[in-house]
CSV table of C-alpha atoms in Angstrom, one decimal:
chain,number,residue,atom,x,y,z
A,1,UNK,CA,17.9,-6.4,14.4
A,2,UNK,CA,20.7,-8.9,14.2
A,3,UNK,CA,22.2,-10.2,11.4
A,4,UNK,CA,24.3,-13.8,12.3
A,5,UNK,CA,26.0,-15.0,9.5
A,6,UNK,CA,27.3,-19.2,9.2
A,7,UNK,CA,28.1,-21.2,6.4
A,8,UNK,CA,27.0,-24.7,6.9
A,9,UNK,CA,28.3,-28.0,4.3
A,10,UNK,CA,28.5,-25.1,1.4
A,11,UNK,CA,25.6,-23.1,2.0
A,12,UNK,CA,25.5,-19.2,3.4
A,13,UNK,CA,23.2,-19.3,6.3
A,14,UNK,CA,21.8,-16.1,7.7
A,15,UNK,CA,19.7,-16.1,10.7
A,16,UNK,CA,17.6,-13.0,11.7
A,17,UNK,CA,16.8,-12.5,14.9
A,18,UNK,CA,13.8,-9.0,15.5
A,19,UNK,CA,11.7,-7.2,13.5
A,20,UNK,CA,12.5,-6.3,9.6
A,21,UNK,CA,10.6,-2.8,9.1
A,22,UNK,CA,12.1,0.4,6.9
A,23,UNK,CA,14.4,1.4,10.0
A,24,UNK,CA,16.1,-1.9,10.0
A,25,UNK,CA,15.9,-2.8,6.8
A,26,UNK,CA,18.8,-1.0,5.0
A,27,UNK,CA,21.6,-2.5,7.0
A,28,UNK,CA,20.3,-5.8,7.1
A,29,UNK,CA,20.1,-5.6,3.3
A,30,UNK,CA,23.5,-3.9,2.5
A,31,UNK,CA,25.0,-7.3,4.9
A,32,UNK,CA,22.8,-9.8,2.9
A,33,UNK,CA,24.0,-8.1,-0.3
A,34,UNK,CA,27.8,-8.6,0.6
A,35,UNK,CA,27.0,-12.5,0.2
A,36,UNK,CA,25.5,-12.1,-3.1
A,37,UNK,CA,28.4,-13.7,-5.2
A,38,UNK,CA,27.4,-15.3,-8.2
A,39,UNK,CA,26.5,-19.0,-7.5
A,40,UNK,CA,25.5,-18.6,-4.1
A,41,UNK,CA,23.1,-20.9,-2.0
A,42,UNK,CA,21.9,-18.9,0.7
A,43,UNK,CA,19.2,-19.7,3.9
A,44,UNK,CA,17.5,-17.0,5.6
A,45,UNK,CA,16.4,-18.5,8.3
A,46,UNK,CA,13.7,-16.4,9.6
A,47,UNK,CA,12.5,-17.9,12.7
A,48,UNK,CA,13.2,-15.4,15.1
A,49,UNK,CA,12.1,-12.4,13.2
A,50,UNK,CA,8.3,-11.7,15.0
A,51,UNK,CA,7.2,-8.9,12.6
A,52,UNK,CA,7.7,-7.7,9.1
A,53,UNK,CA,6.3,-4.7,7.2
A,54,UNK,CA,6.6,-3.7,3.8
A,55,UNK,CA,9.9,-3.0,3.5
A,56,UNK,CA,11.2,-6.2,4.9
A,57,UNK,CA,9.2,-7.4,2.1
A,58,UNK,CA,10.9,-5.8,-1.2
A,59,UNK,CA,13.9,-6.5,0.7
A,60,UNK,CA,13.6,-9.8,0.0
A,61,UNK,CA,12.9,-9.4,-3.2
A,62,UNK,CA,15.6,-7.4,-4.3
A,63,UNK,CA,17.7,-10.0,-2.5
A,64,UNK,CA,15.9,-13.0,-4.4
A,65,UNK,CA,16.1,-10.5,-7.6
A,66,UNK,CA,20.0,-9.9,-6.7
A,67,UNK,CA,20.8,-13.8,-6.2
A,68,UNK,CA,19.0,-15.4,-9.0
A,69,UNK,CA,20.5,-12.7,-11.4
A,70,UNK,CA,23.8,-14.4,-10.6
A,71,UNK,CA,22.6,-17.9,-11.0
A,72,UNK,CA,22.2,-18.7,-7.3
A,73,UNK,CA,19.6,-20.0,-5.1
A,74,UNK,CA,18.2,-19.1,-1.7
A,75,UNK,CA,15.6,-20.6,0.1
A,76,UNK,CA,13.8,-19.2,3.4
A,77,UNK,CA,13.2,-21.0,6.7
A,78,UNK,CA,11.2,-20.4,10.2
A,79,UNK,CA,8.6,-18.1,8.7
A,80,UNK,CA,6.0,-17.6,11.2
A,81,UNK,CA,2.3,-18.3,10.7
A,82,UNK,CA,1.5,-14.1,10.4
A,83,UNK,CA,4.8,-13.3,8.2
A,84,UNK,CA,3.7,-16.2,5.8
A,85,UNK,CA,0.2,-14.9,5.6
A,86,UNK,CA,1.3,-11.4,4.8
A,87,UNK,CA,4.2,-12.7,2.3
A,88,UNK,CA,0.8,-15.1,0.6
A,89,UNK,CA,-1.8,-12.1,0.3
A,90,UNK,CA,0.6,-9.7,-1.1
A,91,UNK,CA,2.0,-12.2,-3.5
A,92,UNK,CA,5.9,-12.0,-2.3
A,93,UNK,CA,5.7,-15.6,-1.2
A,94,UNK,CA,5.2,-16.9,-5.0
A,95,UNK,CA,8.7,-16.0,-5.4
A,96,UNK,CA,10.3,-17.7,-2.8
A,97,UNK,CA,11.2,-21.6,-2.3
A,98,UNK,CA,10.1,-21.6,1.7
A,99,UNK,CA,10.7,-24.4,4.1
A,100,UNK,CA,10.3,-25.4,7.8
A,101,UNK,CA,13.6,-25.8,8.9
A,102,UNK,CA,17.2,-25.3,8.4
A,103,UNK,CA,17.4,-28.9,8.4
A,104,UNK,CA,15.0,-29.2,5.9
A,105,UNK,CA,16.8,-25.8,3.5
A,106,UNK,CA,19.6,-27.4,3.6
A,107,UNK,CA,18.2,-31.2,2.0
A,108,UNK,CA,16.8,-29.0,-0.6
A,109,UNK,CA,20.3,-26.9,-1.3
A,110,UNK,CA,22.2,-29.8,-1.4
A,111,UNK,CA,20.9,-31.5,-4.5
B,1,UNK,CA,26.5,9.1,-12.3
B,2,UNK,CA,24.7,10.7,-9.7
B,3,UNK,CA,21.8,13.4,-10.3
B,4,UNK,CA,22.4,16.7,-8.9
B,5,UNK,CA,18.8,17.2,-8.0
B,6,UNK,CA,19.5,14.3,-5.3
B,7,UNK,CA,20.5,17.5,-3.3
B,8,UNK,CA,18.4,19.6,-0.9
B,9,UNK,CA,18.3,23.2,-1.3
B,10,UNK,CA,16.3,24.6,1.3
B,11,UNK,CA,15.8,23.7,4.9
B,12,UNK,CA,12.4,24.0,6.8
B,13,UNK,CA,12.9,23.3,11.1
B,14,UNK,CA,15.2,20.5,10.0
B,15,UNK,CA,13.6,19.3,7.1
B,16,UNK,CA,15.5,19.0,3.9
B,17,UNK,CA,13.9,20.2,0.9
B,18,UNK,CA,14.1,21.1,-2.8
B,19,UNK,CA,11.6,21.9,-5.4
B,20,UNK,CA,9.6,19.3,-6.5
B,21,UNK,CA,8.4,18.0,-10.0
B,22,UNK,CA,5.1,18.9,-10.9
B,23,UNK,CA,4.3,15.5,-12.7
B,24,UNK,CA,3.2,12.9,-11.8
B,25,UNK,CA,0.8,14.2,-8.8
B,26,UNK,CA,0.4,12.5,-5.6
B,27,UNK,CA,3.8,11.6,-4.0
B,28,UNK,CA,6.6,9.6,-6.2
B,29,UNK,CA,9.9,8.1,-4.0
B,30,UNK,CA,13.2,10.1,-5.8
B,31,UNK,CA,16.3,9.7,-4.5
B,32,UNK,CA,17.0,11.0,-1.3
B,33,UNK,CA,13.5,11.4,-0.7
B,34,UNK,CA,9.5,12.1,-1.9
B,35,UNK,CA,8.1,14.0,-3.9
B,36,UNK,CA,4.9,15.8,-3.1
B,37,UNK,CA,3.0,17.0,-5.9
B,38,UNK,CA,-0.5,18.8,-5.1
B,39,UNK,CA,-2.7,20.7,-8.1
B,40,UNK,CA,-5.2,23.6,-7.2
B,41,UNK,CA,-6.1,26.4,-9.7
B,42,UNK,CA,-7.6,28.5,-6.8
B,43,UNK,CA,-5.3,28.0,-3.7
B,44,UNK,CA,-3.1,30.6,-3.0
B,45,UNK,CA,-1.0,29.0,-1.2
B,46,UNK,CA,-0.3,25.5,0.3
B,47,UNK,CA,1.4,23.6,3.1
B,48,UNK,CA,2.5,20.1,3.6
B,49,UNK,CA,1.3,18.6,6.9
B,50,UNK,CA,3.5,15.4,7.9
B,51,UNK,CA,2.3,12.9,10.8
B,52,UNK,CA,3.8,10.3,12.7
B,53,UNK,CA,1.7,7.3,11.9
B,54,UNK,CA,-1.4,7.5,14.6
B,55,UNK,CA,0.4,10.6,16.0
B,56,UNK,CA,-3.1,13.0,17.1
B,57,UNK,CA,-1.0,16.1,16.1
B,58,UNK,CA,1.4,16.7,13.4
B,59,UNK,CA,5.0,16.2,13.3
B,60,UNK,CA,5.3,19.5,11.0
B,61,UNK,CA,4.0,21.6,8.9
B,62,UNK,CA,5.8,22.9,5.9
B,63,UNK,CA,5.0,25.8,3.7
B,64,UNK,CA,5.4,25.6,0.6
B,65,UNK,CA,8.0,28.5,-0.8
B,66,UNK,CA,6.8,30.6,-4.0
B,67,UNK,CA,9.2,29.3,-5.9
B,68,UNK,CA,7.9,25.7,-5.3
B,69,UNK,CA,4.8,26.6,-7.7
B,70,UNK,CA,4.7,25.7,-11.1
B,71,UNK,CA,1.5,27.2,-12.5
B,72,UNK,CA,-1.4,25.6,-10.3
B,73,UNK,CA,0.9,23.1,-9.0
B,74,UNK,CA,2.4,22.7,-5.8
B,75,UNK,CA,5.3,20.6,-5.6
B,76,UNK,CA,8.3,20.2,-3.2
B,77,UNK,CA,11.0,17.3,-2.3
B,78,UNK,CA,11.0,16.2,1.4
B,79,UNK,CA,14.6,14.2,2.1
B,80,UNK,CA,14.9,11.5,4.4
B,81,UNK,CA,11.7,10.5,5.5
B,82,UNK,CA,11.0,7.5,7.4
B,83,UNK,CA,8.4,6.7,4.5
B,84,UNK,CA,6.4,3.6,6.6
B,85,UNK,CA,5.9,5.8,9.3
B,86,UNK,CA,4.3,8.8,8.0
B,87,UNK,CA,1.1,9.9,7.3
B,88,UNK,CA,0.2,13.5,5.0
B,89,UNK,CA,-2.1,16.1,4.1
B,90,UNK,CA,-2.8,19.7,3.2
B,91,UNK,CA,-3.9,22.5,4.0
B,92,UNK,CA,-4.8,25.2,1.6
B,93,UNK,CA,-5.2,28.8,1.6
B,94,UNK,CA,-7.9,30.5,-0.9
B,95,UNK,CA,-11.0,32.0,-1.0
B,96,UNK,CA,-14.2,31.2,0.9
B,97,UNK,CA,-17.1,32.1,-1.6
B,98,UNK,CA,-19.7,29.8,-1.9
B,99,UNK,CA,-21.3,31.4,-4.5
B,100,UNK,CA,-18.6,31.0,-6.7
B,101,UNK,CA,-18.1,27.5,-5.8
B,102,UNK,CA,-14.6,27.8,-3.0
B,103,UNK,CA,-15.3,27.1,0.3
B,104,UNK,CA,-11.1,27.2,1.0
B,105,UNK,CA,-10.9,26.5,4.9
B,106,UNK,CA,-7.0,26.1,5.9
B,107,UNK,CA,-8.4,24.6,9.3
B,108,UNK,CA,-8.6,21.8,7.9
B,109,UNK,CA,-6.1,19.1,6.8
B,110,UNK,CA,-7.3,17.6,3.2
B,111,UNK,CA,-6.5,14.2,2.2
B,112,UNK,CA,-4.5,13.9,-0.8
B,113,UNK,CA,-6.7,13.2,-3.7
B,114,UNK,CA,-4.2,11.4,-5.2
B,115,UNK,CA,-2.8,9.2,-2.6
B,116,UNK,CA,-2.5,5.3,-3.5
B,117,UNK,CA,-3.4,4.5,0.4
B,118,UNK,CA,-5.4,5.7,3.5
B,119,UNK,CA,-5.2,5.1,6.7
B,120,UNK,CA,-8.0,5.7,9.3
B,121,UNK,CA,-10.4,2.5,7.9
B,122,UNK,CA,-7.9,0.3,8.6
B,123,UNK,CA,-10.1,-2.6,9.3
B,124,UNK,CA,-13.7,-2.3,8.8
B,125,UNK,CA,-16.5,-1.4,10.9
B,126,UNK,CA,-13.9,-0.5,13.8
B,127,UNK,CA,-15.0,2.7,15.1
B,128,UNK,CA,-12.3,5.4,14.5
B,129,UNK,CA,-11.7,8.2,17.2
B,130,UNK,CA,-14.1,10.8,16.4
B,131,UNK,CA,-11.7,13.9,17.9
B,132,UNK,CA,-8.8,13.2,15.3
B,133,UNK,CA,-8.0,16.0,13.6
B,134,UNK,CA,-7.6,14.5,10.6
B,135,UNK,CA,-9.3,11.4,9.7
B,136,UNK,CA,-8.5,10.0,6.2
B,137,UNK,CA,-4.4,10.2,6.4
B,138,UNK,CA,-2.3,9.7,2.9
B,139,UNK,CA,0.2,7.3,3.1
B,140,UNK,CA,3.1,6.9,0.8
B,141,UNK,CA,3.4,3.8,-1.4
B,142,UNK,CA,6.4,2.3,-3.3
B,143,UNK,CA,4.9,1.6,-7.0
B,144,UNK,CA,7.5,-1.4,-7.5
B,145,UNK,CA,5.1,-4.5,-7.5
B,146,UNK,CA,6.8,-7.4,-9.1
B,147,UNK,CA,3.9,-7.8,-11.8
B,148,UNK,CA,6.2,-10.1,-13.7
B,149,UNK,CA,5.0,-10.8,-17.0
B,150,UNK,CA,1.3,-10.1,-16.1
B,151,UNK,CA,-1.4,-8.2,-18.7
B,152,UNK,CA,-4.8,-8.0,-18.9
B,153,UNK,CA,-5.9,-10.6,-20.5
B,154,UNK,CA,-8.4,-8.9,-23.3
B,155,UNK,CA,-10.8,-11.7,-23.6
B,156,UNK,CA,-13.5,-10.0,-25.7
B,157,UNK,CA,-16.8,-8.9,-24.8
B,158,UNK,CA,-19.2,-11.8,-26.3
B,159,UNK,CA,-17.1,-14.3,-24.3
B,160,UNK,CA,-16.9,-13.1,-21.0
B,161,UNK,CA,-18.8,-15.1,-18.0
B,162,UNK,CA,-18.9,-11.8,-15.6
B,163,UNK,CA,-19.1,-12.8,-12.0
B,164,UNK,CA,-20.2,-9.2,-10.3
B,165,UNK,CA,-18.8,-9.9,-6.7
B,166,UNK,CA,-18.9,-6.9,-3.3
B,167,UNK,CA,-15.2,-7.9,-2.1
B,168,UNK,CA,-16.5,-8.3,1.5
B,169,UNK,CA,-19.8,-10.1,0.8
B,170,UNK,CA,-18.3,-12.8,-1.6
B,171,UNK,CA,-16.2,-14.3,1.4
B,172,UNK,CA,-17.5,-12.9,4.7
B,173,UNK,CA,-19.8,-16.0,5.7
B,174,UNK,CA,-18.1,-18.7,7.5
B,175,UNK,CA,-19.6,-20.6,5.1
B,176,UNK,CA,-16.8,-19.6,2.8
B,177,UNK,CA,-14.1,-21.8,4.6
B,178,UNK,CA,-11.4,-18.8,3.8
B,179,UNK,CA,-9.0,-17.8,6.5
B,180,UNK,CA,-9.7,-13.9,6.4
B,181,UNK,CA,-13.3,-13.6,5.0
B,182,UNK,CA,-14.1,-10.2,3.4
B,183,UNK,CA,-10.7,-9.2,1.8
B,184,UNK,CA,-9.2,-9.3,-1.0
B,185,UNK,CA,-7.2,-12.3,-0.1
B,186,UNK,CA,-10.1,-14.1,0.5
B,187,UNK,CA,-11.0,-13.9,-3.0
B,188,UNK,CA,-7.8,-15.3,-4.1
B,189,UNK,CA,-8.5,-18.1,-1.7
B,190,UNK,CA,-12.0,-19.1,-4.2
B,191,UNK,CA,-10.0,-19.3,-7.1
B,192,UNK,CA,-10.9,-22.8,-7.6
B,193,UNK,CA,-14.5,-22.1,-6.7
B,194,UNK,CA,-14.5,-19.3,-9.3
B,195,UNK,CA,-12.8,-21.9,-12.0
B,196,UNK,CA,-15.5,-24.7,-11.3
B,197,UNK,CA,-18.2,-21.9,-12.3
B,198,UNK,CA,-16.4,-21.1,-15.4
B,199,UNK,CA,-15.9,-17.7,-14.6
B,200,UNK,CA,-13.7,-15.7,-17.3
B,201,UNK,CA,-14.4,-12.4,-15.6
B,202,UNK,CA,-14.7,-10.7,-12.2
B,203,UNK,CA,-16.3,-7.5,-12.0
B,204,UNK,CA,-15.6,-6.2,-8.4
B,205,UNK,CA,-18.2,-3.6,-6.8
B,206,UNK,CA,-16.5,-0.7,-5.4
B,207,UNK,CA,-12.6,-1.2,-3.8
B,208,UNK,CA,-11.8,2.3,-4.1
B,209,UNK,CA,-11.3,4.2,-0.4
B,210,UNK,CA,-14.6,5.1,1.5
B,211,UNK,CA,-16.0,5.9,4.5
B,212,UNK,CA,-18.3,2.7,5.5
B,213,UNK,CA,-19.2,5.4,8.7
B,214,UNK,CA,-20.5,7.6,6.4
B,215,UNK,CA,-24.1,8.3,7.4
B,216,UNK,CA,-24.2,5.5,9.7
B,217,UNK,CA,-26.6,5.4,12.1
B,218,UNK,CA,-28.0,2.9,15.5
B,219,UNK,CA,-31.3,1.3,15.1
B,220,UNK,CA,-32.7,1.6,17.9
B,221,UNK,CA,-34.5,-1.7,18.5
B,222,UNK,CA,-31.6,-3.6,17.8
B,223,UNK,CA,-28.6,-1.1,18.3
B,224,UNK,CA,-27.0,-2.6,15.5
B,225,UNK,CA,-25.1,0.3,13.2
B,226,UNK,CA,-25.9,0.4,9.8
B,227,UNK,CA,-23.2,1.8,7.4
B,228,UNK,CA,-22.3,2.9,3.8
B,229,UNK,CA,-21.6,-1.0,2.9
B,230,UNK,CA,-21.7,-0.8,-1.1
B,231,UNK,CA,-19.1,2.0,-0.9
B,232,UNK,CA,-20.6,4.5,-3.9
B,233,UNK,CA,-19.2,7.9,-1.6
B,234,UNK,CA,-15.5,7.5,-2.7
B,235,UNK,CA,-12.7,9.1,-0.6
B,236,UNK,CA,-10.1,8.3,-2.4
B,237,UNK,CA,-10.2,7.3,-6.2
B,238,UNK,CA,-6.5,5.8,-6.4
B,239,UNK,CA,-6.8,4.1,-3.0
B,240,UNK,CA,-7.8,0.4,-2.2
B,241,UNK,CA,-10.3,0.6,0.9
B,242,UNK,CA,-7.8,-0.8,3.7
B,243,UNK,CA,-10.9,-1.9,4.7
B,244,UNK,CA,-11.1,-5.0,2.4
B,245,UNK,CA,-7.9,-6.1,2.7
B,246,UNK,CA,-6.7,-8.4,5.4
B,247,UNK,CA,-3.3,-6.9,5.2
B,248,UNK,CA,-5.0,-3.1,5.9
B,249,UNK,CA,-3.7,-2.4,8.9
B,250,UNK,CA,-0.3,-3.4,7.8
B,251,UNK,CA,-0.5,-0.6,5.1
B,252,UNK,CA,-0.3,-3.0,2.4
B,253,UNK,CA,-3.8,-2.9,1.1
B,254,UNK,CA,-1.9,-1.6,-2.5
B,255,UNK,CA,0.2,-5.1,-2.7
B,256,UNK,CA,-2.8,-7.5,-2.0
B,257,UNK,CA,-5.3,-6.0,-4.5
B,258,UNK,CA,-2.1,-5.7,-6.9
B,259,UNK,CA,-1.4,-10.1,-5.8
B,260,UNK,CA,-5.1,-10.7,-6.5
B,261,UNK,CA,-5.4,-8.9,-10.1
B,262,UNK,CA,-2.0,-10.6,-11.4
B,263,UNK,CA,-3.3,-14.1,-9.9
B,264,UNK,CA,-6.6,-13.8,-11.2
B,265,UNK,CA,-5.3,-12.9,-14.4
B,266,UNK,CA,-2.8,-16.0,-14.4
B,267,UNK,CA,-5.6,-18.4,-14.0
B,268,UNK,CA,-7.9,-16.9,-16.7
B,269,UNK,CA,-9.7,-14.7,-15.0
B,270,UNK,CA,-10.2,-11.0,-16.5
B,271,UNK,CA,-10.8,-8.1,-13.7
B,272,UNK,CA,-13.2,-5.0,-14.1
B,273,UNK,CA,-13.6,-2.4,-11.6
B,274,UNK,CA,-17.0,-0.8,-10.7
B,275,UNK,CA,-15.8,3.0,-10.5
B,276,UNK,CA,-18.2,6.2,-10.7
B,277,UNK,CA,-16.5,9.2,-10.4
B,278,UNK,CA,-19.6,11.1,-9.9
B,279,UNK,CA,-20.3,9.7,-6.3
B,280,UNK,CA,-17.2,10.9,-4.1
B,281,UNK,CA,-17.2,12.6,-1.0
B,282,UNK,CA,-14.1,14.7,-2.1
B,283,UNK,CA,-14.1,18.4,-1.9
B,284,UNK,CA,-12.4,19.5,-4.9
B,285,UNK,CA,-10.1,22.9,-4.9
């Protein structure tokens, strides 16, 4: 799993690239966590992660728990069709703002 | 400050371990690792028998020491497991008796009867692989669903508009226009349908694990296999049947049932679960 980390206009972008399951999931969290600052706007941009079991799920959510207990935002991009499914039927997607594209997070960051 | 029983103090063949705490039973995550709690007033004694997920033999099987037995409880810590990927059971020594009602066999690997999810009816009606040694496999489950401020919602009795539903019935037509008919999440998707009735109330026909092979049989004219559809033989009373949820053979059966109870409930709509406890298929020690 590989964690690649920009900052676009103002915003943390972080770009995963494999699969998010309980073996890869601790690292990627402990580098997501090191951008948790208070006020932070954050992407994920998820389009290149193909699979993601339960783990890569309450990741998330303790990220979105982390980040909107210091008055930021994050918002998550490129889900694919099956990950979007999963997040819907298990009820972690309710939580999340979720867009397209990183085009599209960013508009939404920005106002 | 950190909790001194975060440390192992045995080691089994590489496996860190500690004893456990009796309460609650089933398996709980503690730090470091899980706790494995199994009751038996008969056994004599008891070992822990760890898989690799869809591994056909185990990964290990640990003892569990004396000193791990609190009463008619078993119970012992396990340290770094890779919890997604593994599967449990037990096996447990005692006396075979009929008469007086043990029929102890430590050939065989039991099921945890507490475990919050099986594996091994991971989607339904798919044939499983008759040779496995152990068919029904416990899987350990976080308990950290995000129920927000969810309750049930207490409507009373002389109001309630009760839609009895079978989870796999309700949506498995095409008809039903949902994108995975006969789960759990297809419910969720008939929300609106459900509002449009003015149903206060679902009352949904057993979800709890069982064996839909059970007593199957092929009719011959048609070679069609009929199966245990209504699900009165439980396996396992704290387990959703994988089986009815679209996101079974992901493991995450628990979260989906959880997602549909809290988003029924936050459009009106009050849950009750059909449960016997008299018709089970477990084998109680």
């Amino acid at each position: 799993m590989e964690v690649i980390r920009s900052i676009v206009q103002d915003v943390n972008v972080v770009r995963l690239a494999g699969d998010l399951d309980g073996n890869t999931t601790p690292n990627v969290q402990a580098e997501i966590m090191l951008l948790a600052i208070p006020n932070v706007k954050m992407i994920l941009d998820m389009s290149e992660v193909a699979f993601m079991s339960s783990a890569g799920l309450r990741m998330l959510l303790v990220m979105y728990r982390t980040i909107i207990g210091k008055s930021g935002k994050v918002v998550l991009v490129g889900l694919s069709e099956d990950i979007r499914d999963t997040m819907a039927m298990t009820g972690f997607l309710d939580f999340f703002t979720y867009l397209e594209t990183l085009d599209d997070g960013l508009k939404n960051l920005s106002y | 400050m950190e909790r001194v029983d975060a440390y192992p103090t045995h080691e089994y063949q590489g496996f860190k371990l500690r004893p456990g705490k009796p309460f609650p039973f089933g398996t709980t995550f503690v730090p470091g690792g899980v706790n494995f709690s199994i009751y038996s007033s008969h056994a004599t004694s008891c070992t822990l028998v760890l898989f690799n997920k869809g591994e056909p033999q185990p990964k290990v099987e640990i003892p569990f020491p004396d000193e791990f037995r609190i009463g008619d409880v078993f119970a012992m810590i396990v340290f770094d497991l890779s919890y997604e990927n593994i599967e449990y059971g037990y096996r447990m020594e005692g006396p075979f008796d009929p008469q007086q009602g043990h029929r102890f066999d430590s050939s065989k690997i039991l099921l945890d009867p507490y475990a919050k999810a099986v594996s091994g009816r991971d989607v339904w009606g798919k044939p499983p692989n008759w040779d496995d040694i152990f068919l029904h496999r416990s899987l350990l489950v976080f308990d950290d669903f995000d129920w927000a401020d969810d309750r049930p919602l207490e409507i009373p009795m002389e109001d309630l508009v009760i839609y009895e539903m079978h989870v796999r019935s309700f949506t498995r037509h095409p008809s039903s226009g949902v994108k995975f008919p006969g789960t759990f999440a297809g419910i969720r998707q008939k929300l609106p349908y459900l509002k449009e009735l003015g149903v206060n109330c679902v009352e949904l026909m057993p979800i709890y694990e069982f064996d839909e092979f059970e007593n199957s049989r092929i009719i011959p004219e048609t070679g069609e296999t009929l199966m245990n559809y209504w699900g009165y033989s439980t396996v396992g009373f704290f387990a959703p049947k994988s089986g009815l949820a679209a996101t079974g053979k992901l493991g995450m059966q628990v979260d989906e049932l959880k997602a549909l109870v809290k988003e029924l409930h936050r459009n009106g709509i009050e849950v009750f679960l059909d449960s016997r406890a008299l018709t089970t298929r477990l084998i109680i020690c």
